[in-house]
Tab-separated table of C-alpha atoms in Angstrom:
chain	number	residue	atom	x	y	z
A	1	UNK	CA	8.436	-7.664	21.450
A	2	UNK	CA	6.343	-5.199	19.890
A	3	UNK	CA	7.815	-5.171	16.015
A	4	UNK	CA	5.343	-3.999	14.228
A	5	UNK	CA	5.019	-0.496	15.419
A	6	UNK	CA	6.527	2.222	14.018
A	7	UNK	CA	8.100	5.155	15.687
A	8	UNK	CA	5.337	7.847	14.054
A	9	UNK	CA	2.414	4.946	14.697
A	10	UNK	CA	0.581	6.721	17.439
A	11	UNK	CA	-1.277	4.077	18.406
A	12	UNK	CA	-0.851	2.661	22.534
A	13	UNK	CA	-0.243	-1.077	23.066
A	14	UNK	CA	-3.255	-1.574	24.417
A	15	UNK	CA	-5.921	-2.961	21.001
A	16	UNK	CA	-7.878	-0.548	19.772
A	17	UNK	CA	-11.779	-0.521	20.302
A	18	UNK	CA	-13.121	1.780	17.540
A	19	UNK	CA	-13.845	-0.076	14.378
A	20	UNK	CA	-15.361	2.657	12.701
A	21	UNK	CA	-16.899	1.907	9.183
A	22	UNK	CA	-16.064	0.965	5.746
A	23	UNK	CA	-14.931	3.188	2.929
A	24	UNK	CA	-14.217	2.033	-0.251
A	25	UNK	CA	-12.444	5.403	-1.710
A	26	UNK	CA	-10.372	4.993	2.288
A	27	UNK	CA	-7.177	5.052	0.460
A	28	UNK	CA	-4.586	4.949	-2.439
A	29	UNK	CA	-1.889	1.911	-2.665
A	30	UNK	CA	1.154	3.991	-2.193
A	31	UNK	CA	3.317	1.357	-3.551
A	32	UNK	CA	4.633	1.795	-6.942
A	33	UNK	CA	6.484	-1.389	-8.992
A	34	UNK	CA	8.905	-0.814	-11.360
A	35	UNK	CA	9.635	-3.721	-13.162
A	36	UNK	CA	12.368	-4.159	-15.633
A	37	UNK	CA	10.456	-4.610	-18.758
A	38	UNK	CA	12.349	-6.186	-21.818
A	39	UNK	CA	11.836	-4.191	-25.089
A	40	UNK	CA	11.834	-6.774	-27.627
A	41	UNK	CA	9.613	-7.768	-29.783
A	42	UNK	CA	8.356	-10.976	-27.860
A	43	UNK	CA	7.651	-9.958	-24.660
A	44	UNK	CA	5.465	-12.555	-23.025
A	45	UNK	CA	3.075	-10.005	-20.747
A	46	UNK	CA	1.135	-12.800	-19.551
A	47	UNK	CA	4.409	-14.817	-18.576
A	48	UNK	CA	5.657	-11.650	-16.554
A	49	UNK	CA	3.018	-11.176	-14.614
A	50	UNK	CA	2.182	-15.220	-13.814
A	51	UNK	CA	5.819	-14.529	-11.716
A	52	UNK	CA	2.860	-12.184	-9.049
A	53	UNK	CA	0.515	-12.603	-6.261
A	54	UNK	CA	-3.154	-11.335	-8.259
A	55	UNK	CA	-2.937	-7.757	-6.642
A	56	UNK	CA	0.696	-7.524	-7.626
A	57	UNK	CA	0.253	-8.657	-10.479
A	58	UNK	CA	-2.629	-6.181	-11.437
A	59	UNK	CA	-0.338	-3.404	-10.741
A	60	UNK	CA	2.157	-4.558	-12.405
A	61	UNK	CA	0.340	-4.793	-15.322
A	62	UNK	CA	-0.975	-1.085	-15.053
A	63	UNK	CA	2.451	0.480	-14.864
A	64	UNK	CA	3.151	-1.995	-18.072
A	65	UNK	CA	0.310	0.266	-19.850
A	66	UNK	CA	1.513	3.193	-18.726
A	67	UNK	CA	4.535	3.230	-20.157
A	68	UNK	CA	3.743	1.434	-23.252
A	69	UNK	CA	1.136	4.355	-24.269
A	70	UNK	CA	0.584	5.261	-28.184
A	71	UNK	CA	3.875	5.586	-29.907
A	72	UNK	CA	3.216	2.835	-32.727
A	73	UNK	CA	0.563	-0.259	-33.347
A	74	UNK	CA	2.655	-2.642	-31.646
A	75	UNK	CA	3.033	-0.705	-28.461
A	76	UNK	CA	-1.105	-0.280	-28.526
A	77	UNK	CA	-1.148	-3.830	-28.739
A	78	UNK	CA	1.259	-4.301	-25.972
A	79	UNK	CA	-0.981	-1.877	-23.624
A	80	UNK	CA	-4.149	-3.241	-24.335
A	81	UNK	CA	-3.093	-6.608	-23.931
A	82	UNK	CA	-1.998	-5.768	-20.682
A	83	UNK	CA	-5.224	-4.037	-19.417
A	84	UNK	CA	-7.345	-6.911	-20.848
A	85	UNK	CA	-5.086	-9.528	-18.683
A	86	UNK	CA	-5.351	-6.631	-15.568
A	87	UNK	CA	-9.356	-6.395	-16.022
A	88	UNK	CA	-9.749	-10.459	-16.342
A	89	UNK	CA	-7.933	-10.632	-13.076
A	90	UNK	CA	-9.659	-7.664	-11.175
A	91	UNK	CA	-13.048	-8.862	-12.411
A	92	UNK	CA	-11.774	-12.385	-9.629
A	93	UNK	CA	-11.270	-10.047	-7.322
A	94	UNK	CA	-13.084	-7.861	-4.897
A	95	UNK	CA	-11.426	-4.755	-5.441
A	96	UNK	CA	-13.545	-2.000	-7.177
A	97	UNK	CA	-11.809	0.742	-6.916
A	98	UNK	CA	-8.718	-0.997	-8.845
A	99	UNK	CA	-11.421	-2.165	-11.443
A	100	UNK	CA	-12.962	1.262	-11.722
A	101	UNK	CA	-9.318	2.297	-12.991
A	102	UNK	CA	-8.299	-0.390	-15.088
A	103	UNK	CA	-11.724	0.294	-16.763
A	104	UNK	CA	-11.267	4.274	-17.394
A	105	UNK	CA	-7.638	3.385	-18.609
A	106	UNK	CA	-8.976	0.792	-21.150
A	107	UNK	CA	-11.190	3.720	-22.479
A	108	UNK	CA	-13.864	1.438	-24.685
A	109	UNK	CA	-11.127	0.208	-26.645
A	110	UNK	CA	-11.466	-3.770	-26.353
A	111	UNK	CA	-15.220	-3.503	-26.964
A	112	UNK	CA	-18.354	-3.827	-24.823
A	113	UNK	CA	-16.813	-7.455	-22.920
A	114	UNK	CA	-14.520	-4.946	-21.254
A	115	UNK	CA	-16.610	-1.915	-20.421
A	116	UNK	CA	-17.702	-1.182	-17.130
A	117	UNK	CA	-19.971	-3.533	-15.704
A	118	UNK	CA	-22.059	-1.793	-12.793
A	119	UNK	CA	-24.072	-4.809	-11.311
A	120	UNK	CA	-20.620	-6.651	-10.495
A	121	UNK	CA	-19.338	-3.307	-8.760
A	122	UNK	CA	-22.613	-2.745	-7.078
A	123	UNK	CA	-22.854	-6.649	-5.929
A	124	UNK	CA	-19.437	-6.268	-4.633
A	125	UNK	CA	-20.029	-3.022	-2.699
A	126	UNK	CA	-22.948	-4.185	-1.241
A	127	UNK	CA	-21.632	-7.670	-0.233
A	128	UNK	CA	-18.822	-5.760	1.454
A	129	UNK	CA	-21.033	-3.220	3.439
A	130	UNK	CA	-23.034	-6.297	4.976
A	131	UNK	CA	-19.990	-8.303	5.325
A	132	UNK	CA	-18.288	-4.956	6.860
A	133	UNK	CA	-21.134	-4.048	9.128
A	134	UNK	CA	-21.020	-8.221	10.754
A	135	UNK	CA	-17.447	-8.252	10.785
A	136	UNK	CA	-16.973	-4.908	13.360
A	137	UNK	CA	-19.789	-6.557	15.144
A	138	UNK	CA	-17.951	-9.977	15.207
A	139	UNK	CA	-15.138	-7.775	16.585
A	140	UNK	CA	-16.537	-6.161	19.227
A	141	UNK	CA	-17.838	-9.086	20.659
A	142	UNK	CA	-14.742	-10.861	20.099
A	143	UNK	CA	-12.418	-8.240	22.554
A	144	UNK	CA	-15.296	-8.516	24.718
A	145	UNK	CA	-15.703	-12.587	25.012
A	146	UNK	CA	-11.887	-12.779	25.652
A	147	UNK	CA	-11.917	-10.384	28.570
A	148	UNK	CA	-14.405	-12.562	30.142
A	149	UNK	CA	-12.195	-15.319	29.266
A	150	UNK	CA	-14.987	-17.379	27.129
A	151	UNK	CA	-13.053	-17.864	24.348
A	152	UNK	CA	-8.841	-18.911	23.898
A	153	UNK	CA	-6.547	-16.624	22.298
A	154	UNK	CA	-5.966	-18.276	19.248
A	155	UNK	CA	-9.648	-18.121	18.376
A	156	UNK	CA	-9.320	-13.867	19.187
A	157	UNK	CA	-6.188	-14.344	16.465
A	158	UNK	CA	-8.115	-16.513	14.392
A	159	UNK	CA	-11.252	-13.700	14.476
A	160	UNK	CA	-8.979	-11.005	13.826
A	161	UNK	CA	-7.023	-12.387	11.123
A	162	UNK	CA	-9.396	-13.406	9.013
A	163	UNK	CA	-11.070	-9.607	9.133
A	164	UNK	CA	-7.898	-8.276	8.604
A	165	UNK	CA	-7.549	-10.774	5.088
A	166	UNK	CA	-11.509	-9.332	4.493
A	167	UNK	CA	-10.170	-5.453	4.213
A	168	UNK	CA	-7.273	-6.170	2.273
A	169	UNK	CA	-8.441	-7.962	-0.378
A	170	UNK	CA	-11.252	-5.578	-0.635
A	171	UNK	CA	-8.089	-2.727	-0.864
A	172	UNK	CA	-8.411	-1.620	2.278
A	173	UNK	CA	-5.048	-1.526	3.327
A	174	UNK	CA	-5.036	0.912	6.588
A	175	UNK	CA	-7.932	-1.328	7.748
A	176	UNK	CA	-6.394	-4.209	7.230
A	177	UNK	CA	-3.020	-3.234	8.793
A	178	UNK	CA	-4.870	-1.922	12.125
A	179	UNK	CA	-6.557	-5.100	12.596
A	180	UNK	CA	-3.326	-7.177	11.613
A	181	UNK	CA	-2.434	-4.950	14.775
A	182	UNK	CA	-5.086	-6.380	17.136
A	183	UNK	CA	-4.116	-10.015	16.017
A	184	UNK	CA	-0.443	-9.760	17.575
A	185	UNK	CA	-2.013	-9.762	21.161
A	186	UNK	CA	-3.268	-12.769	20.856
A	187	UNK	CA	-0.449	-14.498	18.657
A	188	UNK	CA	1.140	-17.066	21.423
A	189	UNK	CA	3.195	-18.864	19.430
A	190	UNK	CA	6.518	-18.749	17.128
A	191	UNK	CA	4.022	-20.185	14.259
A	192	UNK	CA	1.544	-17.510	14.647
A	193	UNK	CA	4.111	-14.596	14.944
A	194	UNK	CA	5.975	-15.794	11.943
A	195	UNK	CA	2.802	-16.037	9.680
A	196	UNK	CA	1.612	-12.517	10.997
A	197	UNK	CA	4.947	-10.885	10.028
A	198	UNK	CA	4.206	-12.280	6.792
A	199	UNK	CA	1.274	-10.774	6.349
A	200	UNK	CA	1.816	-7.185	8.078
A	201	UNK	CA	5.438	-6.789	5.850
A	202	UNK	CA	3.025	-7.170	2.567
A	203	UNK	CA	0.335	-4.732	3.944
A	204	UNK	CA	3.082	-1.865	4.936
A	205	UNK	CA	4.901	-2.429	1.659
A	206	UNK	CA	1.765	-2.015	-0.333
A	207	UNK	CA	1.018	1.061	1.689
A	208	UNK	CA	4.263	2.784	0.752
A	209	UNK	CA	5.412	2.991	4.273
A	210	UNK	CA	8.881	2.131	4.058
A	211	UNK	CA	10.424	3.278	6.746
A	212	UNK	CA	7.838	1.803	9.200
A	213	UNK	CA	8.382	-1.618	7.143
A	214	UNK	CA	12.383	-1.480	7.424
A	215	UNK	CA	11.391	-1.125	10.954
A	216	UNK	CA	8.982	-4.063	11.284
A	217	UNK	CA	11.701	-6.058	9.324
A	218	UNK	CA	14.898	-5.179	11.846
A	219	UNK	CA	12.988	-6.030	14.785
A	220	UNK	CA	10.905	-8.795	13.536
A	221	UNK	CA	14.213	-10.429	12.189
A	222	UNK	CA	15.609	-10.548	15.951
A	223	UNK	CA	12.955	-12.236	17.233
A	224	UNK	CA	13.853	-16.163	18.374
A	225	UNK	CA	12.589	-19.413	16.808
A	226	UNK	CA	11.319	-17.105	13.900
A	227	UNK	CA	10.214	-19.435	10.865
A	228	UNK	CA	13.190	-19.323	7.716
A	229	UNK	CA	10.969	-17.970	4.803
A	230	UNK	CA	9.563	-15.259	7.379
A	231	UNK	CA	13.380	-14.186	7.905
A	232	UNK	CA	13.954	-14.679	4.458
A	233	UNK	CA	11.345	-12.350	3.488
A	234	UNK	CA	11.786	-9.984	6.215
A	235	UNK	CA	15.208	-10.119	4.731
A	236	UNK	CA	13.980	-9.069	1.128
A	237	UNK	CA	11.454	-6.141	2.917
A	238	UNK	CA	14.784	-4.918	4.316
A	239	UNK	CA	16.343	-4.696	1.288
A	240	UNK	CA	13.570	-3.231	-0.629
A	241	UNK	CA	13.773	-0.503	2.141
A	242	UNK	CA	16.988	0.285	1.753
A	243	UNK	CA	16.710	0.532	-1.997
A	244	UNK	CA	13.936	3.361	-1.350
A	245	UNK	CA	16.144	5.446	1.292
A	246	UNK	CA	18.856	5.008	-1.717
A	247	UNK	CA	20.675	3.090	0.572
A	248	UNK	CA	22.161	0.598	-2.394
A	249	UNK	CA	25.236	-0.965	-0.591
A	250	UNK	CA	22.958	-1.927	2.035
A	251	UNK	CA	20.702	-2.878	0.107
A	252	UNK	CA	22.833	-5.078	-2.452
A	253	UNK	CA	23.508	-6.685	1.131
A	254	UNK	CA	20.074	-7.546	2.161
A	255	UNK	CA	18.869	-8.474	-1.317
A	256	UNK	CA	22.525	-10.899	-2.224
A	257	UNK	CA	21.789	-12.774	1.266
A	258	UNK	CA	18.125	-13.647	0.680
A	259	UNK	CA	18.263	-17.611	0.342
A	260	UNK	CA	16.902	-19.145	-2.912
A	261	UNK	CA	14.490	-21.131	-0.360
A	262	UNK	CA	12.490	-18.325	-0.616
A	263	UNK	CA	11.523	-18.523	-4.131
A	264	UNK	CA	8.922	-16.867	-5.124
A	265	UNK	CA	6.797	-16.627	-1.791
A	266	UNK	CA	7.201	-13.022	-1.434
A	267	UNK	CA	5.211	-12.532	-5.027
A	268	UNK	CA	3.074	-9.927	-3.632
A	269	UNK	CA	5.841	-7.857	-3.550
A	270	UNK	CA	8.943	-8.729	-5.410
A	271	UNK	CA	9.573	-12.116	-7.983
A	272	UNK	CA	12.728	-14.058	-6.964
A	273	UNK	CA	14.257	-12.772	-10.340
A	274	UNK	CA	13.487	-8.615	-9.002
A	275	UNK	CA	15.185	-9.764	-5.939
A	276	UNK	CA	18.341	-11.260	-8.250
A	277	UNK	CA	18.327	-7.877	-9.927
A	278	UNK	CA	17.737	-5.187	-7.919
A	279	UNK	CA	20.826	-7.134	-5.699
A	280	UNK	CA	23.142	-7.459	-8.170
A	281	UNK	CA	22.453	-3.872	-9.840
A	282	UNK	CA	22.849	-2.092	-6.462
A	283	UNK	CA	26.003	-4.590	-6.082
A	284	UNK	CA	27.596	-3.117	-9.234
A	285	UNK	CA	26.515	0.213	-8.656
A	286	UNK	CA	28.386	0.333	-5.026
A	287	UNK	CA	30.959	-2.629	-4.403
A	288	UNK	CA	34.367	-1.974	-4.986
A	289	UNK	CA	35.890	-4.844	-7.377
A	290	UNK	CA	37.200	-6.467	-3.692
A	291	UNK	CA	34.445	-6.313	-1.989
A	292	UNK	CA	32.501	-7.716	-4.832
A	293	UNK	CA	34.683	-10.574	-5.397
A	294	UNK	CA	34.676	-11.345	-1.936
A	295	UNK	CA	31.073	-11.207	-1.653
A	296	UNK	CA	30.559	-13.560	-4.365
């Protein structure tokens, strides 16, 4: 069962055998948060965002700046605060293009600690181009090795996972989703399907590709022995879906049924209180008083 292909993919079953090279300006994260923020006085910033997954969280924290902007002291505070926790977190990372734009937006205004620092960009770029350059190679000879048969499946998943983890924590989403691709042909178990669902649900989301990810969700929820927090967050990608197409009822639906097993395991996208909230909102937005009792 091929479920994570889209209908507009374009690409043949068959695993692809260009690996073409690395760029770091390859793409823009086309997936937007939009957190309900609390506008009192003690808004914990740094409690909100501990609820994330680190690249979550870092864009989380951005649109929190945005929208706090210059209207009074206490609002500059709020901003700032939340583009010094957003650098500190980037600076872990080993994305530089996200750095590069929490630096412009903190402007010089938290002094020279926060400025830009161009040997950890350029030791990051460079590790990645070496690492980059091995890993296609590592690739290559991967496909290659398990044609002749010389090595098992699960070590062609194993090799093709782990470069598909390389490109997106680097940001390189459309990288890391085509090689999230290549690892499904050599998944041969319910374990490894469930964990690669997982992992390709995040990367679509975080592309903005909704429809292709309400797609991957539908199929990959019909697909036997699959693990319960995979179908519990397939469940929640659903949902999230629906809410973009403006589907709400449906949505309500999807979001109401997700069990509270899942917790907060689908923090790269969506807290278990955003999935409480954006249910119960699209629930009173749609449901008749009936229908809402009876859902209850």
């Amino acid at each position: 069962m091929h479920f994570w292909r889209s209908k507009s993919d374009g690409h043949s079953d068959k695993p692809e055998d260009n690996y073409g090279n690395f760029d770091s300006d390859e793409e823009e994260k086309g997936y937007s948060p939009t957190p309900f923020l609390k506008g009192g006085k003690h808004f914990d910033i740094q409690a909100y965002a501990s609820n994330y997954h680190r690249s979550t969280k870092i864009l989380r924290l951005i649109f929190i700046a945005d929208r706090f902007g210059n209207a009074n002291e206490r609002r500059r505070r709020m901003q700032l605060e939340a583009l010094r926790i957003a650098y500190d977190i980037a600076k872990k990372g080993k994305d530089v293009n996200v750095f590069i734009k929490i630096v412009r937006k903190i402007d010089g205004r938290l002094g020279p600690n926060y400025d830009m620092d161009e040997n950890w960009c350029n030791s990051v770029i460079e590790g990645r181009r070496v690492m980059s350059e091995m890993l296609q190679r590592c690739a290559k000879n991967c496909e290659k090795s398990y044609t002749e048969r010389t090595i098992c499946a699960e070590d062609a998943r194993n090799v093709f996972n782990s470069i598909a983890v390389f490109y997106e924590d680097h940001g390189a989403l459309t990288r890391a989703y085509a090689f999230y691709k290549k690892s499904v042909h050599f998944c041969r178990s319910d374990k490894n399907y469930s964990e690669l669902l997982r992992r390709l649900i995040v990367v679509v989301i975080e592309l903005g590709q909704f429809e292709a990810s309400a797609e991957i969700a539908e199929k990959g929820m019909q697909y036997p022995n699959l693990h319960p927090i995979t179908m519990e967050t397939l469940r929640c990608a659903l949902g999230l879906a629906r809410f973009k197409a403006h589907c709400y009822k449906d949505a309500a639906h999807q979001l109401l049924g997700v069990s509270k097993e899942l917790g907060n395991r689908f923090s790269k996208v969506m807290a278990a209180h955003d999935i409480a909230t954006f249910g119960a909102l699209c629930a009173l937005a749609t449901f008749d008083p009936i229908e809402f009792k009876n859902f209850i």
